[in-house]
mmCIF file of C-alpha atoms in Angstrom:
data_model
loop_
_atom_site.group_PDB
_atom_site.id
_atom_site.type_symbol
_atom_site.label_atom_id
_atom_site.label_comp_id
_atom_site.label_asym_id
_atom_site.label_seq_id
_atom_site.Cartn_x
_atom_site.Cartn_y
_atom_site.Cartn_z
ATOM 1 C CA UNK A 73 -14.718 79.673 33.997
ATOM 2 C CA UNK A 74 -11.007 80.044 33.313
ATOM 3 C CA UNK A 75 -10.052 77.968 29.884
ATOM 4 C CA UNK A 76 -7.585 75.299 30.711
ATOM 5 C CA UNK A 77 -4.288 75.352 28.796
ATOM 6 C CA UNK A 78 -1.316 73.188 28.144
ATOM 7 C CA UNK A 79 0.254 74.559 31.027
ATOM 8 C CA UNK A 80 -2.825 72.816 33.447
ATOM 9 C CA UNK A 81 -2.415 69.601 31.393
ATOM 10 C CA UNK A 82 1.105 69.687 32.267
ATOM 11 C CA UNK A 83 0.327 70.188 35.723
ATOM 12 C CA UNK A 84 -1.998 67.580 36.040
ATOM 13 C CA UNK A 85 0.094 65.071 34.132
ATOM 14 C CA UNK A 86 3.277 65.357 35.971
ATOM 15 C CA UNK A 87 5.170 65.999 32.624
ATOM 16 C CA UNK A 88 6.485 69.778 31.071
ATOM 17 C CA UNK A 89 4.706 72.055 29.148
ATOM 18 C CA UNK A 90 7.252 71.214 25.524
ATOM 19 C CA UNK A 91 6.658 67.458 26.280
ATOM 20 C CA UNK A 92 2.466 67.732 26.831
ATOM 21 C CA UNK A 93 2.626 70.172 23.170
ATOM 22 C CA UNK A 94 5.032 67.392 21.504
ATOM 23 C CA UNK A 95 2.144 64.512 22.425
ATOM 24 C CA UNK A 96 -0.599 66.443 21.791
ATOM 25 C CA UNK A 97 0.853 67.752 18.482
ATOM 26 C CA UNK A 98 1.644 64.189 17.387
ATOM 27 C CA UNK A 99 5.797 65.406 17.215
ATOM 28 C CA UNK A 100 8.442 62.865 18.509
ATOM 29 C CA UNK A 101 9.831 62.304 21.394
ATOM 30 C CA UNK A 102 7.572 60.874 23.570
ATOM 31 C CA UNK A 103 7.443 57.487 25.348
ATOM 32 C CA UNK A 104 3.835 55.548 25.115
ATOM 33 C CA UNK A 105 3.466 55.736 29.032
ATOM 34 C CA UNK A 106 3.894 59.645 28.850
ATOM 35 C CA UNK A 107 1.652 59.839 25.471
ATOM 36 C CA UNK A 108 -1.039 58.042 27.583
ATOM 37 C CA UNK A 109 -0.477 60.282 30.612
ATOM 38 C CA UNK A 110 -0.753 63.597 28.498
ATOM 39 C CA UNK A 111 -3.996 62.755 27.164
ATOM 40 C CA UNK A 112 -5.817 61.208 30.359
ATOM 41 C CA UNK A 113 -5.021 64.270 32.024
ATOM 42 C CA UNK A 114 -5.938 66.566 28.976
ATOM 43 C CA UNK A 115 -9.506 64.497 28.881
ATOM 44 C CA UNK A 116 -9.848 65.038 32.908
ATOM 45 C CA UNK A 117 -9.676 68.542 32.171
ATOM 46 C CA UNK A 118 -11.794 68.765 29.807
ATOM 47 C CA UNK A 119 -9.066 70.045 27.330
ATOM 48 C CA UNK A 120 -10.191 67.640 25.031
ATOM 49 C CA UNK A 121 -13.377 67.154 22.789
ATOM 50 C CA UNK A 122 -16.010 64.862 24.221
ATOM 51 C CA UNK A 123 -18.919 63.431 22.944
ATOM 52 C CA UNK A 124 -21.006 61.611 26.125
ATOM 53 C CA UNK A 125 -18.984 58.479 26.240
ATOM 54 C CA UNK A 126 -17.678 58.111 22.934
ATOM 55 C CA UNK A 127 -13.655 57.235 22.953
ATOM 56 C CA UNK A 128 -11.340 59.564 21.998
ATOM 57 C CA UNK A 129 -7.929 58.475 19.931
ATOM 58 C CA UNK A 130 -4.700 58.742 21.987
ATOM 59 C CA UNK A 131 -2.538 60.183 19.414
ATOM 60 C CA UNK A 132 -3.749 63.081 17.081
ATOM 61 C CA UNK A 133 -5.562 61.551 13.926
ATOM 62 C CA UNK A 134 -5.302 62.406 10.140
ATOM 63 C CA UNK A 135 -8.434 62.997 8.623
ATOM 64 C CA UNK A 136 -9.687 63.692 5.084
ATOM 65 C CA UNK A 137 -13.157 64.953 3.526
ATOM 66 C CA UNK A 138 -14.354 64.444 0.214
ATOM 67 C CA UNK A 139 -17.418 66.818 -0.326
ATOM 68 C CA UNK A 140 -18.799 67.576 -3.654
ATOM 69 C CA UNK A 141 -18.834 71.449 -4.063
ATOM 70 C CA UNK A 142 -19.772 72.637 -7.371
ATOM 71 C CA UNK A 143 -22.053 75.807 -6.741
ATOM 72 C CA UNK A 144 -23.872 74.711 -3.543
ATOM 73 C CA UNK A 145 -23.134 77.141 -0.859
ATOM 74 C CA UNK A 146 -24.234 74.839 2.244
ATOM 75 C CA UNK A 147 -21.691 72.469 1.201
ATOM 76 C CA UNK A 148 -19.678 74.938 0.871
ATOM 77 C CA UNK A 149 -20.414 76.067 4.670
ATOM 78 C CA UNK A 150 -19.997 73.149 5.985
ATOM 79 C CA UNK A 151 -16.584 72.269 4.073
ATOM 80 C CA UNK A 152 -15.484 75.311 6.619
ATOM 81 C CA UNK A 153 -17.287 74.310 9.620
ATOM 82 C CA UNK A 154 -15.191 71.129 9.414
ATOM 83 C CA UNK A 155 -12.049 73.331 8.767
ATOM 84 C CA UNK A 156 -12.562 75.432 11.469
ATOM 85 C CA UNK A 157 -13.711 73.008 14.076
ATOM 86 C CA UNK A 158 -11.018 70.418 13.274
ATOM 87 C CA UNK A 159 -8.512 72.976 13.804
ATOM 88 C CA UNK A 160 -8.921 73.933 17.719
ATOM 89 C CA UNK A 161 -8.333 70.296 18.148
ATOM 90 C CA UNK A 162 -4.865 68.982 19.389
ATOM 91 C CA UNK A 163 -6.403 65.551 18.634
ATOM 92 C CA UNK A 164 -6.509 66.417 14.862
ATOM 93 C CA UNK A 165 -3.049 66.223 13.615
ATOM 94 C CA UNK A 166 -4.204 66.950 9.962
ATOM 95 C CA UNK A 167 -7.748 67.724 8.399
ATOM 96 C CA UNK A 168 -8.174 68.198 4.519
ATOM 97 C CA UNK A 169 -11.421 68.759 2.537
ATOM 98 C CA UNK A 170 -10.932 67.987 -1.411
ATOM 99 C CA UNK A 171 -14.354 69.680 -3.413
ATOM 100 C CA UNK A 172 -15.244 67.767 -5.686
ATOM 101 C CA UNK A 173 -16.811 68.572 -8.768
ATOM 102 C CA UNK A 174 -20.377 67.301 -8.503
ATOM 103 C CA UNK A 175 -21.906 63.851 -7.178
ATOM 104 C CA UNK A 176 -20.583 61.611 -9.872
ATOM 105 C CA UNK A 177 -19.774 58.434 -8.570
ATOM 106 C CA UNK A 178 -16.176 58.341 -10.464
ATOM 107 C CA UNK A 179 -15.117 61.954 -8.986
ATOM 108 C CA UNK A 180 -14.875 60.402 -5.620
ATOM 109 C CA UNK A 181 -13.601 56.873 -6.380
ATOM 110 C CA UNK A 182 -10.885 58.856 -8.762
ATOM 111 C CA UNK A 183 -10.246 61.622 -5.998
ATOM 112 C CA UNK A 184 -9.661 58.614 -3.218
ATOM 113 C CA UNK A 185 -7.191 57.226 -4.986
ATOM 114 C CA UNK A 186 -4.760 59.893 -4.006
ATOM 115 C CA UNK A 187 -5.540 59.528 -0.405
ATOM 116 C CA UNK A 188 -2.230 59.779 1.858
ATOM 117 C CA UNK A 189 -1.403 56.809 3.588
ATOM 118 C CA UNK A 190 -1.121 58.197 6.748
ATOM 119 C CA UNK A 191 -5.034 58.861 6.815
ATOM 120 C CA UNK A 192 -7.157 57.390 10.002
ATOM 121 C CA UNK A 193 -10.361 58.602 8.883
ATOM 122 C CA UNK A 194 -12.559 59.863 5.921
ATOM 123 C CA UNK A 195 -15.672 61.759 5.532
ATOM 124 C CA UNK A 196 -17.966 61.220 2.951
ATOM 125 C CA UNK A 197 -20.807 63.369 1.104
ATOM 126 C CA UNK A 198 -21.676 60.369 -1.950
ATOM 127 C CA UNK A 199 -24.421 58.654 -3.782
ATOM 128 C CA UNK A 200 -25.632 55.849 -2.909
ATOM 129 C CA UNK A 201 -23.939 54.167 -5.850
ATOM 130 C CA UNK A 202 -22.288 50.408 -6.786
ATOM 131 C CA UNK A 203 -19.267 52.578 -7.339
ATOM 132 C CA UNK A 204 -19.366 54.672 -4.271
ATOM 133 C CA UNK A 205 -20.254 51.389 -2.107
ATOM 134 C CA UNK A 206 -17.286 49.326 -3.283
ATOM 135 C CA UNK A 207 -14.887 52.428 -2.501
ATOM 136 C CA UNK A 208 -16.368 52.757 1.139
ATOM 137 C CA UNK A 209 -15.637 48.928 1.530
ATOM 138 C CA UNK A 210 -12.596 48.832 0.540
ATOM 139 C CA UNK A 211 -11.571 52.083 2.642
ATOM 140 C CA UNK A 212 -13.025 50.225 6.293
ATOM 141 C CA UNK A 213 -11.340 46.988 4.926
ATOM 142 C CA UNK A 214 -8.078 48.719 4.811
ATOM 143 C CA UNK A 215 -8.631 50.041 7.978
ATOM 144 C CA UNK A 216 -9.326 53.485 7.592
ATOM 145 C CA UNK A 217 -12.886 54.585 9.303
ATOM 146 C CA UNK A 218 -15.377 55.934 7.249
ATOM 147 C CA UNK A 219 -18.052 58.798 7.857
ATOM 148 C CA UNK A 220 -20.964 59.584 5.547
ATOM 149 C CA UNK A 221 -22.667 63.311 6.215
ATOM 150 C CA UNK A 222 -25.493 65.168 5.093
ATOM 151 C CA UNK A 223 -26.550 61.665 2.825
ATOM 152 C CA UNK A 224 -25.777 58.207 3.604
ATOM 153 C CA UNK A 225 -24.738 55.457 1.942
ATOM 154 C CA UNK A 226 -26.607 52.536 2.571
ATOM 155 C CA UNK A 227 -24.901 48.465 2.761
ATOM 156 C CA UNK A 228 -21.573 49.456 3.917
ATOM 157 C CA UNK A 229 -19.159 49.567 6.950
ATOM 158 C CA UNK A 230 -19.093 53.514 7.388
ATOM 159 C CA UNK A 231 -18.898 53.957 11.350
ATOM 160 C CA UNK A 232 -21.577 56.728 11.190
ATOM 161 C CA UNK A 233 -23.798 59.125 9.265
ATOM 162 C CA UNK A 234 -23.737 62.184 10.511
ATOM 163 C CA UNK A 235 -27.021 64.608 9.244
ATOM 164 C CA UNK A 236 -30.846 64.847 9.900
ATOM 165 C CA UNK A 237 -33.420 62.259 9.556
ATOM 166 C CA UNK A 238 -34.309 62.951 5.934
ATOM 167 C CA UNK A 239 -37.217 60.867 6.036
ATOM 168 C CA UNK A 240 -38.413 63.416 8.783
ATOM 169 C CA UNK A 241 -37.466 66.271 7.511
ATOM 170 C CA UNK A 242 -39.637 65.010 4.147
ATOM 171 C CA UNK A 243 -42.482 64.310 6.255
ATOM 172 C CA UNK A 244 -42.207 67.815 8.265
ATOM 173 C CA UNK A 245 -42.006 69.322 4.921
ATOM 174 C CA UNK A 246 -45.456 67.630 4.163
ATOM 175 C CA UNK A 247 -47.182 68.544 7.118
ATOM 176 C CA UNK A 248 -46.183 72.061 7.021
ATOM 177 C CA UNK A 249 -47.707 72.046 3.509
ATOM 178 C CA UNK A 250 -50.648 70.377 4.599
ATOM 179 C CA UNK A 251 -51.412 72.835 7.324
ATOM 180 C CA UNK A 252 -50.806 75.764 5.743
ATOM 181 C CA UNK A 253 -53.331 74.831 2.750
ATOM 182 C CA UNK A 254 -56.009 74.452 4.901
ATOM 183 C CA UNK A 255 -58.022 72.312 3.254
ATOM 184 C CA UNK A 256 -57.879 74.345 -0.083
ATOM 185 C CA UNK A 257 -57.544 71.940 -3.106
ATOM 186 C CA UNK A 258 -54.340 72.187 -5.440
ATOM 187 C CA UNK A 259 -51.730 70.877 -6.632
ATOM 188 C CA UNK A 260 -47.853 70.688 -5.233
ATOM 189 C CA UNK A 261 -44.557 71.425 -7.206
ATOM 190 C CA UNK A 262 -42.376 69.037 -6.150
ATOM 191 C CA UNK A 263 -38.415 69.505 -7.466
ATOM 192 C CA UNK A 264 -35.689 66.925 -6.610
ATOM 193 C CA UNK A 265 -31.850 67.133 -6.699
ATOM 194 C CA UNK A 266 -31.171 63.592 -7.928
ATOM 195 C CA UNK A 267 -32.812 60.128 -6.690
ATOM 196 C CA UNK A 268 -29.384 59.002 -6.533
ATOM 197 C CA UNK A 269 -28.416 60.441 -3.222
ATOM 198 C CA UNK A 270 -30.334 58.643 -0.428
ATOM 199 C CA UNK A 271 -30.695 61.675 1.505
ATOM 200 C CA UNK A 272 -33.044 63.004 -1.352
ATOM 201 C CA UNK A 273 -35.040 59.756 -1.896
ATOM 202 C CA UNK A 274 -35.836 59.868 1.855
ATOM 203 C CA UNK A 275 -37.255 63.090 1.827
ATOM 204 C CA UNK A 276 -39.216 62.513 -1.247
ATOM 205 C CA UNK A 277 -40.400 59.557 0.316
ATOM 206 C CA UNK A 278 -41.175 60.921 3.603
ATOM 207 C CA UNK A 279 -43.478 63.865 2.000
ATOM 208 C CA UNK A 280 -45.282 62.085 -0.561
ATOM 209 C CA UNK A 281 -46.264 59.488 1.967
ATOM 210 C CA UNK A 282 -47.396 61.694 4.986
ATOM 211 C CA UNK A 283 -49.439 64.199 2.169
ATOM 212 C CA UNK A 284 -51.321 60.902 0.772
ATOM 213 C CA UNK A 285 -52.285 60.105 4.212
ATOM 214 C CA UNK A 286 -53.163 62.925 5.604
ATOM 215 C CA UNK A 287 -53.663 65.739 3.193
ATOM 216 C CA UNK A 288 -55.484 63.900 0.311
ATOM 217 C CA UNK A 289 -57.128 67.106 -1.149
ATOM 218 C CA UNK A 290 -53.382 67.842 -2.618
ATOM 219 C CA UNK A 291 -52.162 66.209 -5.496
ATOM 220 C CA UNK A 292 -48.481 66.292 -6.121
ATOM 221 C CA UNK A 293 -46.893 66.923 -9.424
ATOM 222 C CA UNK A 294 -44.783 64.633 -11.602
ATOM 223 C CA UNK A 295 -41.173 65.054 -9.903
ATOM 224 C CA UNK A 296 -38.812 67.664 -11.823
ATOM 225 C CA UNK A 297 -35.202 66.349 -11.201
ATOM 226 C CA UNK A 298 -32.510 68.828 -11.714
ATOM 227 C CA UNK A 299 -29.443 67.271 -10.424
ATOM 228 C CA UNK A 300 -29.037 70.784 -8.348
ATOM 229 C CA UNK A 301 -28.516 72.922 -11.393
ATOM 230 C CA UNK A 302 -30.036 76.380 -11.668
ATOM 231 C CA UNK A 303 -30.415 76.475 -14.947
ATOM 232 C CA UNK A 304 -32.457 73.739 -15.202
ATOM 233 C CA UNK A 305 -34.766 74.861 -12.354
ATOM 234 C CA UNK A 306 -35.856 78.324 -13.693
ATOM 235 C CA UNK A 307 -37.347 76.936 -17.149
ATOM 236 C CA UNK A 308 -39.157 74.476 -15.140
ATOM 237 C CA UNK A 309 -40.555 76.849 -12.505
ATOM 238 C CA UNK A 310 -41.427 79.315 -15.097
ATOM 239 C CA UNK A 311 -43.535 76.358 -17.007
ATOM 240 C CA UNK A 312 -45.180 75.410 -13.590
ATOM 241 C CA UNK A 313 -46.774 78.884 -12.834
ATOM 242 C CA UNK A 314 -47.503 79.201 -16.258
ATOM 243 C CA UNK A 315 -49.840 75.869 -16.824
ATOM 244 C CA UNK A 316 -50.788 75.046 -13.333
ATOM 245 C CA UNK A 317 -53.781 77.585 -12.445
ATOM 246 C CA UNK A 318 -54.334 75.345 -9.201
ATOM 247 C CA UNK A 319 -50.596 75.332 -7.607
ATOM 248 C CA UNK A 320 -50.708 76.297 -4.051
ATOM 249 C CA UNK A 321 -47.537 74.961 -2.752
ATOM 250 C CA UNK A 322 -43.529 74.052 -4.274
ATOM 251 C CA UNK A 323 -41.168 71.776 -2.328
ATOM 252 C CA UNK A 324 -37.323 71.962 -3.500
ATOM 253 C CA UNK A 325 -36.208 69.297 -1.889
ATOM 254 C CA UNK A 326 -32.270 70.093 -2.784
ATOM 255 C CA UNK A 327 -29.909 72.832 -3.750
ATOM 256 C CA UNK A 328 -29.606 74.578 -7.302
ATOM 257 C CA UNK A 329 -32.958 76.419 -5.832
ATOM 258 C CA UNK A 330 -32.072 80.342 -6.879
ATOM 259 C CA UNK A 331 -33.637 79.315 -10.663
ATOM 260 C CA UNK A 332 -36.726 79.158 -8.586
ATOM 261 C CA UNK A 333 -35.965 82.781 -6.697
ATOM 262 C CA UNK A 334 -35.417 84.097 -9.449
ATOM 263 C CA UNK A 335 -39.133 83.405 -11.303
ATOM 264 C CA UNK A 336 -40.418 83.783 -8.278
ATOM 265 C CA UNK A 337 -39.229 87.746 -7.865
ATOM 266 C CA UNK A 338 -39.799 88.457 -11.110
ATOM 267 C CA UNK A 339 -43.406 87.145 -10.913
ATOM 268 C CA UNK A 340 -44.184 89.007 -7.567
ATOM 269 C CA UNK A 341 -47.001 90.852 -7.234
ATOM 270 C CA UNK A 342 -48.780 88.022 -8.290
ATOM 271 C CA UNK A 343 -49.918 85.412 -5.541
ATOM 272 C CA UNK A 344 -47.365 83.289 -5.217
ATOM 273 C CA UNK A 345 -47.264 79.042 -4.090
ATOM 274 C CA UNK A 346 -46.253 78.015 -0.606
ATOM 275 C CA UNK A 347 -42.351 77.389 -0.887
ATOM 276 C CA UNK A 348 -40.418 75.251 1.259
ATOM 277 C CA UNK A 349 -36.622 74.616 0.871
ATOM 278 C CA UNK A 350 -33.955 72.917 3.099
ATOM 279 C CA UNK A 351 -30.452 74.537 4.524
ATOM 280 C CA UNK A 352 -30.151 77.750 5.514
ATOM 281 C CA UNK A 353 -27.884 79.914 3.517
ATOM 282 C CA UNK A 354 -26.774 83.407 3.053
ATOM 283 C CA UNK A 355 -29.228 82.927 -0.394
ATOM 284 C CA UNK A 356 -31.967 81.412 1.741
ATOM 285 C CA UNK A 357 -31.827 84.022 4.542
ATOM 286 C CA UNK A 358 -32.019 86.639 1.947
ATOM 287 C CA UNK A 359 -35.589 85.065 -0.097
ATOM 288 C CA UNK A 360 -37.292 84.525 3.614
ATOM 289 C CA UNK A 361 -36.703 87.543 4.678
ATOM 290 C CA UNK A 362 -37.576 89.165 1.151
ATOM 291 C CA UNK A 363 -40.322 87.007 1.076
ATOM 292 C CA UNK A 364 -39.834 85.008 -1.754
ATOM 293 C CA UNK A 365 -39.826 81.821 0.032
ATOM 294 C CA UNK A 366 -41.987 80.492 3.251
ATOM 295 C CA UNK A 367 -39.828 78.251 5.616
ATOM 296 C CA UNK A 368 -36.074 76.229 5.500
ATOM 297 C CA UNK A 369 -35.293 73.171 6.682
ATOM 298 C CA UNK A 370 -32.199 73.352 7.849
ATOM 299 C CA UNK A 371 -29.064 70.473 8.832
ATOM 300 C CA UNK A 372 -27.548 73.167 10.905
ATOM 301 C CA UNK A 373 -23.885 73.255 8.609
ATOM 302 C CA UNK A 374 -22.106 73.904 12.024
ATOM 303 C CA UNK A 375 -23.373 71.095 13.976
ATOM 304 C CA UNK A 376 -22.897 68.473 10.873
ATOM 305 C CA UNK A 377 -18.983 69.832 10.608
ATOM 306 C CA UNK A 378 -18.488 70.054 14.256
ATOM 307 C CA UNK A 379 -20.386 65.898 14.739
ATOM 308 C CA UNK A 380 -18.928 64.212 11.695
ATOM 309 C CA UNK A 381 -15.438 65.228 13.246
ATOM 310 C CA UNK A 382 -16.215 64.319 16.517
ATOM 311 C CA UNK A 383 -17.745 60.655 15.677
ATOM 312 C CA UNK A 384 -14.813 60.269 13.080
ATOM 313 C CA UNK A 385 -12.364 60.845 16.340
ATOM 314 C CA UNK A 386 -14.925 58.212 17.878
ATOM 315 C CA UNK A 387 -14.312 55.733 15.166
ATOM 316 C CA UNK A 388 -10.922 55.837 15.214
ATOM 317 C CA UNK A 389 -10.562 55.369 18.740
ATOM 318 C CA UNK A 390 -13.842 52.354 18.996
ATOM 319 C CA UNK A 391 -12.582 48.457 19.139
ATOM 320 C CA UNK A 392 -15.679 47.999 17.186
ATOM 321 C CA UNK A 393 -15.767 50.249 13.772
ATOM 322 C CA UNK A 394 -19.732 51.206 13.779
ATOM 323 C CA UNK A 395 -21.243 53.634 16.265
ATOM 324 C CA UNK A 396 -24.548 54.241 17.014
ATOM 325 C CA UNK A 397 -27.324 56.663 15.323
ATOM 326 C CA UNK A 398 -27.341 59.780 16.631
ATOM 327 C CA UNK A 399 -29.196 61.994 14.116
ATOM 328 C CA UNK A 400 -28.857 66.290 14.213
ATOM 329 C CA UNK A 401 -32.502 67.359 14.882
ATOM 330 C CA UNK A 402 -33.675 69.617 11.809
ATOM 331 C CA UNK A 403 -34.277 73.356 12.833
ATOM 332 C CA UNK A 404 -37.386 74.854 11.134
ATOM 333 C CA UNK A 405 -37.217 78.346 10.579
ATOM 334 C CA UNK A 406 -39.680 80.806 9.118
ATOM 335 C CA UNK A 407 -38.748 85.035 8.513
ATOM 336 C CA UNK A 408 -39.457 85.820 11.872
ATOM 337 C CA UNK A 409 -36.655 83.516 13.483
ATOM 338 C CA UNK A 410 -34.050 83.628 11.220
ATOM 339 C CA UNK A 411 -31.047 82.427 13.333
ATOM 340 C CA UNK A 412 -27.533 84.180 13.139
ATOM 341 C CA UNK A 413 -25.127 81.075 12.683
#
């Protein structure tokens, strides 16, 4: 199928070729009734982004992400994803993403304080915090529309979350345990990012729950919480192979996991726990298909950057701020079907 361009648009809308670029690039110039032609005909063509029948802004929007970085490499991948997607899109006039330096609550209120006046729309990675809560308020109340991703943040106006079902992907994590047991008694290393993201309670929720009910002959571990950091992970694996003669199975249920690679190639040759982990990464390709590690969870980092664009566009454009639930269905992925994106 031949790829429309601006010529078609122009075409279509009646208008020339410098006029169609000038309204879809947001530059001067053009009257409202020609702005509104440019883009019908851009949408007819399918120029344009679309998302079922979610609205689409008429001028090109300015959009900012705030996504806490530090050294977490599928944050990292989807910090591009966003990048990369938001720029083949004439409806995107601008699209920054400032890294924060971890999930403090006061990085992000500090870091919004700078945010340009011009900006329609902001995307969110953030505790769910007091803090973080009265800065997402005050954002929709000033009428820019607000996005949470990969963890949401519960009690406020955001428009959308855009990410998996964590509780899901918790309980998916537990049943995959649970089978793969098979009925062998033991106990389960369990090893949390921080409560404090919503995204990480749901998961932990989600797997203790399902194992209690259906897996009873495993006994979970008193929670390690790490805040993501490697070196906090690799004393703690080390002391959980050490004094637990029964452990069949670890969870990591966030990032900071290569302190647990790391004990776990230096003890191989031994037998070694069950280990799930969520996100696929270059680090997480490499331990399943070394065979360090058993299955990933993923988000899918392009879908989340390519979606939490999309329904920010959405937002913008919706009389009504909030926009209903769609969530990214988790991919589960063992060595043998290791996707290439």
């Amino acid at each position: 199928m031949k790829k429309t361009t601006i010529s078609d648009v122009a075409r279509r809308a009646g208008l020339s070729t410098a006029t169609v670029d000038r309204a879809l690039n947001d530059r001067g110039g053009v009257s409202a009734a020609n702005r509104q032609r440019v883009f019908r005909a851009a949408k007819e063509l399918g120029y344009l982004p679309t998302e079922g029948m979610l609205p689409l802004p008429t001028r090109p929007a300015h959009l900012e992400f705030f996504i806490p970085f530090a050294h977490n490499s599928f944050m990292q991948d989807v910090a591009r994803k966003i990048t990369s997607f938001a720029s083949s899109l004439p409806l995107v006039a601008s699209c920054n993403v400032t890294a924060l330096d971890g999930i403090d609550p006061d990085a992000l209120v500090a870091a919004l304080e700078g945010l340009p006046l011009r900006t329609n729309g902001v995307g969110v990675i953030a505790v769910d915090h007091p803090k973080t809560r009265h800065a997402i308020r005050r954002l929709c109340e000033s009428g820019v529309r607000v996005v949470t991703l990969v963890t949401d943040v519960l009690s406020t106006p955001r428009s959308a979350f855009v990410g998996v079902d964590n509780l899901v992907a918790g309980r998916t994590a537990a049943l995959i345990m649970g089978l793969t047991s098979r009925e062998k008694k033991g106990s389960i290393g369990l090893f949390l990012g921080s409560r404090t993201l919503h995204g990480h309670q749901q998961r932990e929720y989600g797997f203790r729950t399902l194992l209690e009910e259906q897996f009873k002959h495993l006994t979970i571990l008193p929670a390690i919480e790490t805040r993501d950091e490697n070196k906090l992970f690799q004393p703690a694996m080390e002391r959980m192979l050490r004094d637990t003669d029964d452990l069949v199975g670890v969870y990591c249920v966030g990032a900071g996991r290569a302190g647990i690679a790391e004990v776990l190639q230096a003890a191989k040759g031994n037998k070694r726990p069950f280990v799930i982990m969520h996100d696929l990464t270059d680090a997480t390709r490499a331990w399943l298909a070394e065979d360090l590690i058993d299955v990933v969870i993923d988000q899918n980092a392009r879908l989340i950057g390519e979606q939490v664009v999309i329904r920010l566009l959405g937002s913008i454009a919706a009389s009504t701020p909030t926009l209903s639930l769609k969530n990214i269905e988790p991919r589960i992925i063992f060595r043998e079907n290791i996707p290439l994106v």
